[in-house]
Amino acid sequence: MPPAPAERPEHEGSSAPDTGTRRLRPLIGQMLRFGTVGTIGFVVDTATVYGLHFRGGLDLYTAGAAAYVTAATVTWALNRAWTFRDASRARPGRQWALFLLVQLLGFALNRGTYAALIAFFPPAAAHPVIAVACGSIAGMGVNFLTARSLVFRRAAP
């Protein structure tokens, strides 16, 4: 029988996460869920742009604006149910309106990037998914911070 391995104190060479890492885990989980919801929003956004433009005949700017509201509504519902499930559940209509309001900075970054690419980068006009993706990335960080700090605050204990 081989000898038992020497016991080391937990702080020496331990792979256990430190207190700082343990505190970051919930935030990292939230960010990953937010990113997953954002990916779903991206699919909804893109499908709406394509449907309204190529099937509905709307110009790309109008289709993009309508798609943003559609995708933002879907992401609000998913973030409310999953990403920020510990947040207050009071007054969902007010929360939805606040979500759309505080996402305006993210909207400006998102659709500003979208519009600039459509206007100045011909491949994006031919394949709007390029502009939608770049706009989504541009607005995501601001959207997470405003959603977490202003819209989906934890319910009071």
PDB file of C-alpha atoms in Angstrom, residues 24-144:
ATOM      1  CA  LEU A  24     -17.148  37.274  -8.502  1.00  0.00           C
ATOM      2  CA  ARG A  25     -18.832  33.975  -9.392  1.00  0.00           C
ATOM      3  CA  PRO A  26     -22.414  35.304  -9.184  1.00  0.00           C
ATOM      4  CA  LEU A  27     -21.452  38.316 -11.308  1.00  0.00           C
ATOM      5  CA  ILE A  28     -19.711  36.134 -13.876  1.00  0.00           C
ATOM      6  CA  GLY A  29     -22.742  33.832 -13.983  1.00  0.00           C
ATOM      7  CA  GLN A  30     -24.989  36.831 -14.541  1.00  0.00           C
ATOM      8  CA  MET A  31     -22.757  38.109 -17.314  1.00  0.00           C
ATOM      9  CA  LEU A  32     -22.790  34.699 -19.035  1.00  0.00           C
ATOM     10  CA  ARG A  33     -26.574  34.464 -18.780  1.00  0.00           C
ATOM     11  CA  PHE A  34     -26.862  38.052 -20.042  1.00  0.00           C
ATOM     12  CA  GLY A  35     -24.628  37.131 -22.985  1.00  0.00           C
ATOM     13  CA  THR A  36     -26.748  34.055 -23.738  1.00  0.00           C
ATOM     14  CA  VAL A  37     -29.905  36.152 -23.661  1.00  0.00           C
ATOM     15  CA  GLY A  38     -28.122  38.707 -25.844  1.00  0.00           C
ATOM     16  CA  THR A  39     -27.350  35.966 -28.353  1.00  0.00           C
ATOM     17  CA  ILE A  40     -31.034  35.077 -28.489  1.00  0.00           C
ATOM     18  CA  GLY A  41     -31.784  38.779 -28.893  1.00  0.00           C
ATOM     19  CA  PHE A  42     -29.267  38.895 -31.733  1.00  0.00           C
ATOM     20  CA  VAL A  43     -31.110  36.076 -33.535  1.00  0.00           C
ATOM     21  CA  VAL A  44     -34.465  37.813 -33.009  1.00  0.00           C
ATOM     22  CA  ASP A  45     -32.970  41.134 -34.135  1.00  0.00           C
ATOM     23  CA  THR A  46     -31.435  39.650 -37.271  1.00  0.00           C
ATOM     24  CA  ALA A  47     -34.541  37.646 -38.192  1.00  0.00           C
ATOM     25  CA  THR A  48     -36.698  40.744 -37.756  1.00  0.00           C
ATOM     26  CA  VAL A  49     -34.386  42.917 -39.891  1.00  0.00           C
ATOM     27  CA  TYR A  50     -34.325  40.298 -42.637  1.00  0.00           C
ATOM     28  CA  GLY A  51     -38.062  39.687 -42.478  1.00  0.00           C
ATOM     29  CA  LEU A  52     -39.038  43.350 -42.483  1.00  0.00           C
ATOM     30  CA  HIS A  53     -36.504  44.343 -45.140  1.00  0.00           C
ATOM     31  CA  PHE A  54     -36.365  41.427 -47.568  1.00  0.00           C
ATOM     32  CA  ARG A  55     -39.948  40.205 -47.119  1.00  0.00           C
ATOM     33  CA  GLY A  56     -41.750  43.313 -45.907  1.00  0.00           C
ATOM     34  CA  GLY A  57     -40.021  45.856 -48.139  1.00  0.00           C
ATOM     35  CA  LEU A  58     -38.998  48.261 -45.362  1.00  0.00           C
ATOM     36  CA  ASP A  59     -35.734  50.148 -45.712  1.00  0.00           C
ATOM     37  CA  LEU A  60     -32.872  48.840 -43.587  1.00  0.00           C
ATOM     38  CA  TYR A  61     -33.019  51.749 -41.108  1.00  0.00           C
ATOM     39  CA  THR A  62     -36.734  51.355 -40.344  1.00  0.00           C
ATOM     40  CA  ALA A  63     -36.368  47.577 -40.208  1.00  0.00           C
ATOM     41  CA  GLY A  64     -33.434  48.017 -37.822  1.00  0.00           C
ATOM     42  CA  ALA A  65     -35.378  50.299 -35.476  1.00  0.00           C
ATOM     43  CA  ALA A  66     -38.375  47.950 -35.361  1.00  0.00           C
ATOM     44  CA  ALA A  67     -36.078  44.977 -34.859  1.00  0.00           C
ATOM     45  CA  TYR A  68     -34.367  46.672 -31.930  1.00  0.00           C
ATOM     46  CA  VAL A  69     -37.653  47.187 -30.055  1.00  0.00           C
ATOM     47  CA  THR A  70     -38.673  43.595 -30.784  1.00  0.00           C
ATOM     48  CA  ALA A  71     -35.341  42.155 -29.641  1.00  0.00           C
ATOM     49  CA  ALA A  72     -35.229  44.429 -26.574  1.00  0.00           C
ATOM     50  CA  THR A  73     -38.655  43.205 -25.501  1.00  0.00           C
ATOM     51  CA  VAL A  74     -37.601  39.571 -25.868  1.00  0.00           C
ATOM     52  CA  THR A  75     -34.367  40.156 -23.955  1.00  0.00           C
ATOM     53  CA  TRP A  76     -36.165  42.059 -21.184  1.00  0.00           C
ATOM     54  CA  ALA A  77     -38.501  39.094 -20.655  1.00  0.00           C
ATOM     55  CA  LEU A  78     -35.676  36.545 -20.668  1.00  0.00           C
ATOM     56  CA  ASN A  79     -33.426  38.633 -18.425  1.00  0.00           C
ATOM     57  CA  ARG A  80     -36.298  39.142 -15.995  1.00  0.00           C
ATOM     58  CA  ALA A  81     -37.043  35.410 -15.863  1.00  0.00           C
ATOM     59  CA  TRP A  82     -33.481  34.047 -15.910  1.00  0.00           C
ATOM     60  CA  THR A  83     -30.504  36.420 -15.725  1.00  0.00           C
ATOM     61  CA  PHE A  84     -31.828  38.637 -12.951  1.00  0.00           C
ATOM     62  CA  ARG A  85     -34.310  36.190 -11.422  1.00  0.00           C
ATOM     63  CA  ASP A  86     -33.588  37.544  -7.926  1.00  0.00           C
ATOM     64  CA  ALA A  87     -34.689  41.044  -8.904  1.00  0.00           C
ATOM     65  CA  SER A  88     -37.908  42.620  -7.794  1.00  0.00           C
ATOM     66  CA  ARG A  89     -40.997  41.342  -9.624  1.00  0.00           C
ATOM     67  CA  ALA A  90     -43.111  44.404  -8.894  1.00  0.00           C
ATOM     68  CA  ARG A  91     -44.693  46.372 -11.715  1.00  0.00           C
ATOM     69  CA  PRO A  92     -43.462  44.533 -14.828  1.00  0.00           C
ATOM     70  CA  GLY A  93     -44.881  47.168 -17.203  1.00  0.00           C
ATOM     71  CA  ARG A  94     -42.884  49.882 -15.461  1.00  0.00           C
ATOM     72  CA  GLN A  95     -39.805  47.656 -15.430  1.00  0.00           C
ATOM     73  CA  TRP A  96     -40.141  46.998 -19.189  1.00  0.00           C
ATOM     74  CA  ALA A  97     -40.458  50.734 -19.890  1.00  0.00           C
ATOM     75  CA  LEU A  98     -37.458  51.474 -17.646  1.00  0.00           C
ATOM     76  CA  PHE A  99     -35.487  48.732 -19.410  1.00  0.00           C
ATOM     77  CA  LEU A 100     -36.188  50.308 -22.810  1.00  0.00           C
ATOM     78  CA  LEU A 101     -35.391  53.773 -21.437  1.00  0.00           C
ATOM     79  CA  VAL A 102     -32.050  52.929 -19.847  1.00  0.00           C
ATOM     80  CA  GLN A 103     -31.040  50.844 -22.826  1.00  0.00           C
ATOM     81  CA  LEU A 104     -31.081  53.994 -24.976  1.00  0.00           C
ATOM     82  CA  LEU A 105     -27.340  54.492 -24.493  1.00  0.00           C
ATOM     83  CA  GLY A 106     -26.761  50.912 -25.575  1.00  0.00           C
ATOM     84  CA  PHE A 107     -29.256  51.554 -28.387  1.00  0.00           C
ATOM     85  CA  ALA A 108     -27.264  54.590 -29.515  1.00  0.00           C
ATOM     86  CA  LEU A 109     -24.054  52.559 -29.581  1.00  0.00           C
ATOM     87  CA  ASN A 110     -25.800  49.566 -31.130  1.00  0.00           C
ATOM     88  CA  ARG A 111     -27.753  51.309 -33.866  1.00  0.00           C
ATOM     89  CA  GLY A 112     -25.132  53.998 -34.414  1.00  0.00           C
ATOM     90  CA  THR A 113     -22.669  51.262 -35.268  1.00  0.00           C
ATOM     91  CA  TYR A 114     -25.345  49.511 -37.355  1.00  0.00           C
ATOM     92  CA  ALA A 115     -26.208  52.672 -39.315  1.00  0.00           C
ATOM     93  CA  ALA A 116     -22.568  53.638 -39.888  1.00  0.00           C
ATOM     94  CA  LEU A 117     -21.757  50.192 -41.245  1.00  0.00           C
ATOM     95  CA  ILE A 118     -24.842  50.133 -43.497  1.00  0.00           C
ATOM     96  CA  ALA A 119     -23.915  53.592 -44.819  1.00  0.00           C
ATOM     97  CA  PHE A 120     -20.155  53.230 -45.199  1.00  0.00           C
ATOM     98  CA  PHE A 121     -19.369  49.516 -45.496  1.00  0.00           C
ATOM     99  CA  PRO A 122     -21.049  48.027 -48.601  1.00  0.00           C
ATOM    100  CA  PRO A 123     -20.686  44.393 -47.439  1.00  0.00           C
ATOM    101  CA  ALA A 124     -22.817  45.280 -44.368  1.00  0.00           C
ATOM    102  CA  ALA A 125     -25.564  46.695 -46.595  1.00  0.00           C
ATOM    103  CA  ALA A 126     -25.496  43.507 -48.661  1.00  0.00           C
ATOM    104  CA  HIS A 127     -25.354  41.292 -45.551  1.00  0.00           C
ATOM    105  CA  PRO A 128     -27.000  43.214 -42.667  1.00  0.00           C
ATOM    106  CA  VAL A 129     -26.065  40.473 -40.195  1.00  0.00           C
ATOM    107  CA  ILE A 130     -22.592  42.084 -40.129  1.00  0.00           C
ATOM    108  CA  ALA A 131     -24.047  45.414 -39.009  1.00  0.00           C
ATOM    109  CA  VAL A 132     -26.416  43.766 -36.507  1.00  0.00           C
ATOM    110  CA  ALA A 133     -23.545  41.773 -34.940  1.00  0.00           C
ATOM    111  CA  CYS A 134     -21.211  44.755 -34.652  1.00  0.00           C
ATOM    112  CA  GLY A 135     -23.994  46.887 -33.185  1.00  0.00           C
ATOM    113  CA  SER A 136     -24.872  44.201 -30.662  1.00  0.00           C
ATOM    114  CA  ILE A 137     -21.301  43.952 -29.430  1.00  0.00           C
ATOM    115  CA  ALA A 138     -20.964  47.739 -29.198  1.00  0.00           C
ATOM    116  CA  GLY A 139     -24.020  48.083 -26.950  1.00  0.00           C
ATOM    117  CA  MET A 140     -23.702  44.946 -24.806  1.00  0.00           C
ATOM    118  CA  GLY A 141     -21.454  46.229 -22.006  1.00  0.00           C
ATOM    119  CA  VAL A 142     -23.505  49.354 -21.409  1.00  0.00           C
ATOM    120  CA  ASN A 143     -26.702  47.331 -21.581  1.00  0.00           C
ATOM    121  CA  PHE A 144     -25.493  44.885 -18.909  1.00  0.00           C
TER     122      PHE A 144
END
